[in-house]
Amino acid sequence: MFRNKNGGIKKAVEKIEGTSFRDTPLDFFILLARYKFAARLLEKQHRVIDAGGGSGLGAVFLSKFCKQVIAVDYDAELVAHNQKEFSEIKNLEFKTLNLLKVPKNFPRFDALVSMDVVEHFPIKDSSKIVKNYVNLIKPGGFAVIGTPSAYSQSFASQRRLDSHFHEFEPDEFKSFLSKYFKNVFLFSMTDEVVSLTFPKMAWYLMALCIK
């Protein structure tokens, strides 16, 4: 379990989305729990895009539950690092992509996963991104989109406050996504617990969106 086929000690996972396991292990597992929620909705034949994949660990998680994952991010240097770091995972690819300007010939997917992306843009731009999300999904496909709840802002770190242009309240988030998707099912999430109740008390919002 802890050593590779040559007897060497396996490299341990250390970082995801700027959170270090060594520094804040609770935050680390909370972030991976969001991808666990999405992974449970996937099927083995699905081709999936992880939009705004960051460090790539969420995409690694998803790759164990589906046929293929394409993880895209705007940061070309980060994408190149991920390509090298996870090159042994055959059903996982990393590509550079501006989510505001997705080429018309970009592939379409059975499912899209996007965690902690839309809040980093003004509403006008996040609207463009979500429209592009819809276009990236095949007919009958779905998206899982996660974002921090505006109701938890009073407990937010300074880094979060400085980097988030707009955070959504629960009803606002569902209404926003419903402009672009046929059906939207809103879940709330606090730590690793996903719920359908009391969204105003949740730290995080998760939406299952059907095209």
PDB file of C-alpha atoms in Angstrom:
ATOM      1  CA  MET A   1       0.000   0.000   0.000  1.00  0.00           C
ATOM      2  CA  PHE A   2       2.763   2.428   0.867  1.00  0.00           C
ATOM      3  CA  ARG A   3       5.515   1.331  -1.519  1.00  0.00           C
ATOM      4  CA  ASN A   4       5.726   1.165  -5.317  1.00  0.00           C
ATOM      5  CA  LYS A   5       6.510  -1.942  -7.382  1.00  0.00           C
ATOM      6  CA  ASN A   6      10.248  -1.227  -7.078  1.00  0.00           C
ATOM      7  CA  GLY A   7      10.099  -1.093  -3.300  1.00  0.00           C
ATOM      8  CA  GLY A   8      10.409   2.689  -3.034  1.00  0.00           C
ATOM      9  CA  ILE A   9       8.109   4.693  -0.785  1.00  0.00           C
ATOM     10  CA  LYS A  10       5.132   6.090  -2.689  1.00  0.00           C
ATOM     11  CA  LYS A  11       4.820   9.859  -2.974  1.00  0.00           C
ATOM     12  CA  ALA A  12       2.051  11.116  -0.708  1.00  0.00           C
ATOM     13  CA  VAL A  13      -0.549  13.618  -1.845  1.00  0.00           C
ATOM     14  CA  GLU A  14       0.280  17.004  -0.389  1.00  0.00           C
ATOM     15  CA  LYS A  15      -1.645  19.846  -2.012  1.00  0.00           C
ATOM     16  CA  ILE A  16      -4.997  20.611  -3.550  1.00  0.00           C
ATOM     17  CA  GLU A  17      -6.329  24.044  -4.495  1.00  0.00           C
ATOM     18  CA  GLY A  18      -3.679  25.763  -2.397  1.00  0.00           C
ATOM     19  CA  THR A  19      -4.507  23.730   0.714  1.00  0.00           C
ATOM     20  CA  SER A  20      -1.713  21.622   2.207  1.00  0.00           C
ATOM     21  CA  PHE A  21      -2.529  18.326   3.892  1.00  0.00           C
ATOM     22  CA  ARG A  22       0.319  18.900   6.327  1.00  0.00           C
ATOM     23  CA  ASP A  23      -0.921  22.361   7.287  1.00  0.00           C
ATOM     24  CA  THR A  24      -4.719  21.927   7.210  1.00  0.00           C
ATOM     25  CA  PRO A  25      -5.709  18.271   6.856  1.00  0.00           C
ATOM     26  CA  LEU A  26      -9.397  18.967   7.575  1.00  0.00           C
ATOM     27  CA  ASP A  27      -9.680  21.462   4.703  1.00  0.00           C
ATOM     28  CA  PHE A  28      -7.858  19.028   2.445  1.00  0.00           C
ATOM     29  CA  PHE A  29     -10.387  16.248   2.995  1.00  0.00           C
ATOM     30  CA  ILE A  30     -13.356  18.608   2.753  1.00  0.00           C
ATOM     31  CA  LEU A  31     -12.207  19.634  -0.720  1.00  0.00           C
ATOM     32  CA  LEU A  32     -11.815  16.021  -1.828  1.00  0.00           C
ATOM     33  CA  ALA A  33     -15.260  15.225  -0.397  1.00  0.00           C
ATOM     34  CA  ARG A  34     -16.761  17.588  -2.965  1.00  0.00           C
ATOM     35  CA  TYR A  35     -15.282  15.500  -5.740  1.00  0.00           C
ATOM     36  CA  LYS A  36     -16.483  12.342  -4.001  1.00  0.00           C
ATOM     37  CA  PHE A  37     -20.034  13.666  -4.258  1.00  0.00           C
ATOM     38  CA  ALA A  38     -19.591  14.207  -8.006  1.00  0.00           C
ATOM     39  CA  ALA A  39     -17.835  10.871  -8.500  1.00  0.00           C
ATOM     40  CA  ARG A  40     -20.790   8.964  -7.060  1.00  0.00           C
ATOM     41  CA  LEU A  41     -22.963  10.314  -9.897  1.00  0.00           C
ATOM     42  CA  LEU A  42     -20.671   9.038 -12.647  1.00  0.00           C
ATOM     43  CA  GLU A  43     -20.882   5.807 -14.594  1.00  0.00           C
ATOM     44  CA  LYS A  44     -18.022   3.758 -15.988  1.00  0.00           C
ATOM     45  CA  GLN A  45     -18.780   4.682 -19.612  1.00  0.00           C
ATOM     46  CA  HIS A  46     -18.863   8.443 -18.984  1.00  0.00           C
ATOM     47  CA  ARG A  47     -16.405  10.897 -20.485  1.00  0.00           C
ATOM     48  CA  VAL A  48     -15.990  13.788 -18.045  1.00  0.00           C
ATOM     49  CA  ILE A  49     -14.515  17.280 -18.098  1.00  0.00           C
ATOM     50  CA  ASP A  50     -13.174  18.819 -14.883  1.00  0.00           C
ATOM     51  CA  ALA A  51     -13.529  22.546 -15.584  1.00  0.00           C
ATOM     52  CA  GLY A  52     -11.035  24.622 -13.625  1.00  0.00           C
ATOM     53  CA  GLY A  53      -9.219  21.546 -12.343  1.00  0.00           C
ATOM     54  CA  GLY A  54      -6.441  23.365 -10.480  1.00  0.00           C
ATOM     55  CA  SER A  55      -3.908  20.968  -8.974  1.00  0.00           C
ATOM     56  CA  GLY A  56      -5.555  18.005 -10.663  1.00  0.00           C
ATOM     57  CA  LEU A  57      -6.248  15.870  -7.610  1.00  0.00           C
ATOM     58  CA  GLY A  58      -9.998  16.169  -8.063  1.00  0.00           C
ATOM     59  CA  ALA A  59      -9.589  14.934 -11.634  1.00  0.00           C
ATOM     60  CA  VAL A  60      -7.512  12.008 -10.369  1.00  0.00           C
ATOM     61  CA  PHE A  61     -10.394  11.159  -8.017  1.00  0.00           C
ATOM     62  CA  LEU A  62     -12.934  11.308 -10.854  1.00  0.00           C
ATOM     63  CA  SER A  63     -10.772   9.178 -13.157  1.00  0.00           C
ATOM     64  CA  LYS A  64     -11.345   6.138 -10.952  1.00  0.00           C
ATOM     65  CA  PHE A  65     -15.094   6.239 -11.585  1.00  0.00           C
ATOM     66  CA  CYS A  66     -15.435   6.823 -15.341  1.00  0.00           C
ATOM     67  CA  LYS A  67     -13.999   6.080 -18.770  1.00  0.00           C
ATOM     68  CA  GLN A  68     -12.053   9.317 -19.302  1.00  0.00           C
ATOM     69  CA  VAL A  69     -11.411  12.672 -17.641  1.00  0.00           C
ATOM     70  CA  ILE A  70     -10.158  15.811 -19.354  1.00  0.00           C
ATOM     71  CA  ALA A  71      -9.069  18.365 -16.753  1.00  0.00           C
ATOM     72  CA  VAL A  72      -8.806  21.934 -18.040  1.00  0.00           C
ATOM     73  CA  ASP A  73      -7.367  25.056 -16.483  1.00  0.00           C
ATOM     74  CA  TYR A  74      -6.265  28.511 -17.644  1.00  0.00           C
ATOM     75  CA  ASP A  75      -2.842  28.219 -15.943  1.00  0.00           C
ATOM     76  CA  ALA A  76      -0.599  26.672 -18.613  1.00  0.00           C
ATOM     77  CA  GLU A  77       2.291  26.137 -16.205  1.00  0.00           C
ATOM     78  CA  LEU A  78       0.029  24.291 -13.767  1.00  0.00           C
ATOM     79  CA  VAL A  79      -1.387  22.169 -16.599  1.00  0.00           C
ATOM     80  CA  ALA A  80       2.133  21.201 -17.705  1.00  0.00           C
ATOM     81  CA  HIS A  81       3.013  20.259 -14.123  1.00  0.00           C
ATOM     82  CA  ASN A  82      -0.103  18.088 -13.829  1.00  0.00           C
ATOM     83  CA  GLN A  83       0.623  16.391 -17.146  1.00  0.00           C
ATOM     84  CA  LYS A  84       3.991  15.301 -15.777  1.00  0.00           C
ATOM     85  CA  GLU A  85       2.838  14.543 -12.236  1.00  0.00           C
ATOM     86  CA  PHE A  86      -0.049  12.262 -13.276  1.00  0.00           C
ATOM     87  CA  SER A  87       1.249  10.908 -16.590  1.00  0.00           C
ATOM     88  CA  GLU A  88       0.809   7.296 -15.450  1.00  0.00           C
ATOM     89  CA  ILE A  89      -3.006   7.640 -15.287  1.00  0.00           C
ATOM     90  CA  LYS A  90      -4.023   6.567 -18.768  1.00  0.00           C
ATOM     91  CA  ASN A  91      -7.637   7.800 -18.740  1.00  0.00           C
ATOM     92  CA  LEU A  92      -6.707  11.301 -17.518  1.00  0.00           C
ATOM     93  CA  GLU A  93      -5.563  14.253 -19.656  1.00  0.00           C
ATOM     94  CA  PHE A  94      -4.774  17.860 -18.810  1.00  0.00           C
ATOM     95  CA  LYS A  95      -5.355  20.713 -21.242  1.00  0.00           C
ATOM     96  CA  THR A  96      -5.086  24.493 -21.136  1.00  0.00           C
ATOM     97  CA  LEU A  97      -8.437  26.198 -21.697  1.00  0.00           C
ATOM     98  CA  ASN A  98      -9.906  29.651 -21.170  1.00  0.00           C
ATOM     99  CA  LEU A  99     -13.425  28.927 -19.907  1.00  0.00           C
ATOM    100  CA  LEU A 100     -14.573  32.313 -21.201  1.00  0.00           C
ATOM    101  CA  LYS A 101     -13.508  31.438 -24.747  1.00  0.00           C
ATOM    102  CA  VAL A 102     -14.136  27.775 -25.440  1.00  0.00           C
ATOM    103  CA  PRO A 103     -13.503  26.828 -29.101  1.00  0.00           C
ATOM    104  CA  LYS A 104     -16.564  25.607 -30.975  1.00  0.00           C
ATOM    105  CA  ASN A 105     -14.756  22.399 -31.952  1.00  0.00           C
ATOM    106  CA  PHE A 106     -13.851  21.467 -28.361  1.00  0.00           C
ATOM    107  CA  PRO A 107     -15.102  17.951 -27.454  1.00  0.00           C
ATOM    108  CA  ARG A 108     -18.452  17.363 -25.741  1.00  0.00           C
ATOM    109  CA  PHE A 109     -18.807  15.287 -22.590  1.00  0.00           C
ATOM    110  CA  ASP A 110     -21.322  13.159 -20.717  1.00  0.00           C
ATOM    111  CA  ALA A 111     -20.678  15.083 -17.509  1.00  0.00           C
ATOM    112  CA  LEU A 112     -18.972  18.256 -16.349  1.00  0.00           C
ATOM    113  CA  VAL A 113     -17.590  18.901 -12.866  1.00  0.00           C
ATOM    114  CA  SER A 114     -16.637  22.402 -11.734  1.00  0.00           C
ATOM    115  CA  MET A 115     -15.652  23.151  -8.150  1.00  0.00           C
ATOM    116  CA  ASP A 116     -14.782  26.606  -6.847  1.00  0.00           C
ATOM    117  CA  VAL A 117     -14.698  28.393 -10.200  1.00  0.00           C
ATOM    118  CA  VAL A 118     -17.720  30.661 -10.788  1.00  0.00           C
ATOM    119  CA  GLU A 119     -17.158  32.751  -7.644  1.00  0.00           C
ATOM    120  CA  HIS A 120     -13.831  33.980  -9.028  1.00  0.00           C
ATOM    121  CA  PHE A 121     -15.588  36.002 -11.750  1.00  0.00           C
ATOM    122  CA  PRO A 122     -18.037  38.903 -11.918  1.00  0.00           C
ATOM    123  CA  ILE A 123     -21.597  37.774 -12.673  1.00  0.00           C
ATOM    124  CA  LYS A 124     -21.315  38.835 -16.323  1.00  0.00           C
ATOM    125  CA  ASP A 125     -18.327  36.552 -16.849  1.00  0.00           C
ATOM    126  CA  SER A 126     -19.635  33.681 -14.734  1.00  0.00           C
ATOM    127  CA  SER A 127     -22.753  33.748 -16.941  1.00  0.00           C
ATOM    128  CA  LYS A 128     -20.541  33.269 -20.007  1.00  0.00           C
ATOM    129  CA  ILE A 129     -18.736  30.414 -18.299  1.00  0.00           C
ATOM    130  CA  VAL A 130     -21.934  28.586 -17.384  1.00  0.00           C
ATOM    131  CA  LYS A 131     -23.235  29.020 -20.944  1.00  0.00           C
ATOM    132  CA  ASN A 132     -20.014  27.393 -22.118  1.00  0.00           C
ATOM    133  CA  TYR A 133     -20.524  24.612 -19.593  1.00  0.00           C
ATOM    134  CA  VAL A 134     -23.868  23.818 -21.201  1.00  0.00           C
ATOM    135  CA  ASN A 135     -22.232  23.690 -24.632  1.00  0.00           C
ATOM    136  CA  LEU A 136     -19.537  21.324 -23.328  1.00  0.00           C
ATOM    137  CA  ILE A 137     -22.138  18.743 -22.297  1.00  0.00           C
ATOM    138  CA  LYS A 138     -23.848  16.292 -24.620  1.00  0.00           C
ATOM    139  CA  PRO A 139     -27.673  16.268 -24.804  1.00  0.00           C
ATOM    140  CA  GLY A 140     -28.992  14.502 -21.718  1.00  0.00           C
ATOM    141  CA  GLY A 141     -25.738  15.067 -19.865  1.00  0.00           C
ATOM    142  CA  PHE A 142     -25.264  16.796 -16.536  1.00  0.00           C
ATOM    143  CA  ALA A 143     -23.013  19.122 -14.566  1.00  0.00           C
ATOM    144  CA  VAL A 144     -22.029  19.224 -10.905  1.00  0.00           C
ATOM    145  CA  ILE A 145     -21.148  22.788  -9.942  1.00  0.00           C
ATOM    146  CA  GLY A 146     -19.924  23.751  -6.482  1.00  0.00           C
ATOM    147  CA  THR A 147     -19.334  27.160  -4.902  1.00  0.00           C
ATOM    148  CA  PRO A 148     -19.045  28.664  -1.392  1.00  0.00           C
ATOM    149  CA  SER A 149     -22.262  29.999   0.097  1.00  0.00           C
ATOM    150  CA  ALA A 150     -22.454  33.749   0.590  1.00  0.00           C
ATOM    151  CA  TYR A 151     -23.954  33.054   4.022  1.00  0.00           C
ATOM    152  CA  SER A 152     -20.602  31.726   5.219  1.00  0.00           C
ATOM    153  CA  GLN A 153     -18.650  34.849   4.217  1.00  0.00           C
ATOM    154  CA  SER A 154     -18.448  36.169   7.771  1.00  0.00           C
ATOM    155  CA  PHE A 155     -16.218  33.178   8.581  1.00  0.00           C
ATOM    156  CA  ALA A 156     -14.148  33.374   5.389  1.00  0.00           C
ATOM    157  CA  SER A 157     -10.383  33.680   5.196  1.00  0.00           C
ATOM    158  CA  GLN A 158      -8.835  36.830   3.819  1.00  0.00           C
ATOM    159  CA  ARG A 159      -7.581  34.875   0.794  1.00  0.00           C
ATOM    160  CA  ARG A 160     -11.152  33.857  -0.013  1.00  0.00           C
ATOM    161  CA  LEU A 161     -12.450  37.403   0.377  1.00  0.00           C
ATOM    162  CA  ASP A 162      -9.702  38.803  -1.834  1.00  0.00           C
ATOM    163  CA  SER A 163     -10.107  36.269  -4.664  1.00  0.00           C
ATOM    164  CA  HIS A 164     -13.901  35.893  -4.927  1.00  0.00           C
ATOM    165  CA  PHE A 165     -15.764  38.453  -7.025  1.00  0.00           C
ATOM    166  CA  HIS A 166     -19.244  37.170  -6.271  1.00  0.00           C
ATOM    167  CA  GLU A 167     -20.552  34.496  -3.926  1.00  0.00           C
ATOM    168  CA  PHE A 168     -24.111  33.238  -4.299  1.00  0.00           C
ATOM    169  CA  GLU A 169     -26.889  32.819  -1.786  1.00  0.00           C
ATOM    170  CA  PRO A 170     -28.690  29.435  -2.166  1.00  0.00           C
ATOM    171  CA  ASP A 171     -31.849  30.642  -3.941  1.00  0.00           C
ATOM    172  CA  GLU A 172     -29.799  32.991  -6.094  1.00  0.00           C
ATOM    173  CA  PHE A 173     -27.470  30.157  -7.149  1.00  0.00           C
ATOM    174  CA  LYS A 174     -30.331  27.890  -8.184  1.00  0.00           C
ATOM    175  CA  SER A 175     -32.061  30.713 -10.054  1.00  0.00           C
ATOM    176  CA  PHE A 176     -28.815  31.645 -11.812  1.00  0.00           C
ATOM    177  CA  LEU A 177     -28.139  28.091 -13.018  1.00  0.00           C
ATOM    178  CA  SER A 178     -31.780  27.527 -13.985  1.00  0.00           C
ATOM    179  CA  LYS A 179     -31.383  30.136 -16.724  1.00  0.00           C
ATOM    180  CA  TYR A 180     -29.097  27.739 -18.575  1.00  0.00           C
ATOM    181  CA  PHE A 181     -30.048  24.199 -17.502  1.00  0.00           C
ATOM    182  CA  LYS A 182     -33.319  22.297 -17.887  1.00  0.00           C
ATOM    183  CA  ASN A 183     -33.325  21.115 -14.270  1.00  0.00           C
ATOM    184  CA  VAL A 184     -31.271  22.158 -11.250  1.00  0.00           C
ATOM    185  CA  PHE A 185     -31.171  20.257  -7.961  1.00  0.00           C
ATOM    186  CA  LEU A 186     -29.567  22.219  -5.138  1.00  0.00           C
ATOM    187  CA  PHE A 187     -27.661  20.573  -2.295  1.00  0.00           C
ATOM    188  CA  SER A 188     -25.876  22.158   0.643  1.00  0.00           C
ATOM    189  CA  MET A 189     -22.601  20.946   2.092  1.00  0.00           C
ATOM    190  CA  THR A 190     -20.843  21.536   5.402  1.00  0.00           C
ATOM    191  CA  ASP A 191     -17.540  19.734   5.854  1.00  0.00           C
ATOM    192  CA  GLU A 192     -18.128  16.320   4.204  1.00  0.00           C
ATOM    193  CA  VAL A 193     -21.877  16.238   4.850  1.00  0.00           C
ATOM    194  CA  VAL A 194     -24.234  16.831   1.898  1.00  0.00           C
ATOM    195  CA  SER A 195     -27.836  17.738   2.659  1.00  0.00           C
ATOM    196  CA  LEU A 196     -31.114  18.924   1.149  1.00  0.00           C
ATOM    197  CA  THR A 197     -32.081  20.870   4.273  1.00  0.00           C
ATOM    198  CA  PHE A 198     -31.273  24.309   5.714  1.00  0.00           C
ATOM    199  CA  PRO A 199     -29.068  25.653   2.880  1.00  0.00           C
ATOM    200  CA  LYS A 200     -28.699  28.995   4.651  1.00  0.00           C
ATOM    201  CA  MET A 201     -26.732  27.212   7.373  1.00  0.00           C
ATOM    202  CA  ALA A 202     -24.322  25.541   4.940  1.00  0.00           C
ATOM    203  CA  TRP A 203     -20.777  26.579   4.092  1.00  0.00           C
ATOM    204  CA  TYR A 204     -20.948  25.331   0.514  1.00  0.00           C
ATOM    205  CA  LEU A 205     -23.500  24.911  -2.271  1.00  0.00           C
ATOM    206  CA  MET A 206     -23.577  22.005  -4.726  1.00  0.00           C
ATOM    207  CA  ALA A 207     -25.851  21.917  -7.770  1.00  0.00           C
ATOM    208  CA  LEU A 208     -26.694  18.955  -9.978  1.00  0.00           C
ATOM    209  CA  CYS A 209     -27.666  20.498 -13.319  1.00  0.00           C
ATOM    210  CA  ILE A 210     -29.346  18.560 -16.131  1.00  0.00           C
ATOM    211  CA  LYS A 211     -29.014  19.740 -19.723  1.00  0.00           C
TER     212      LYS A 211
END
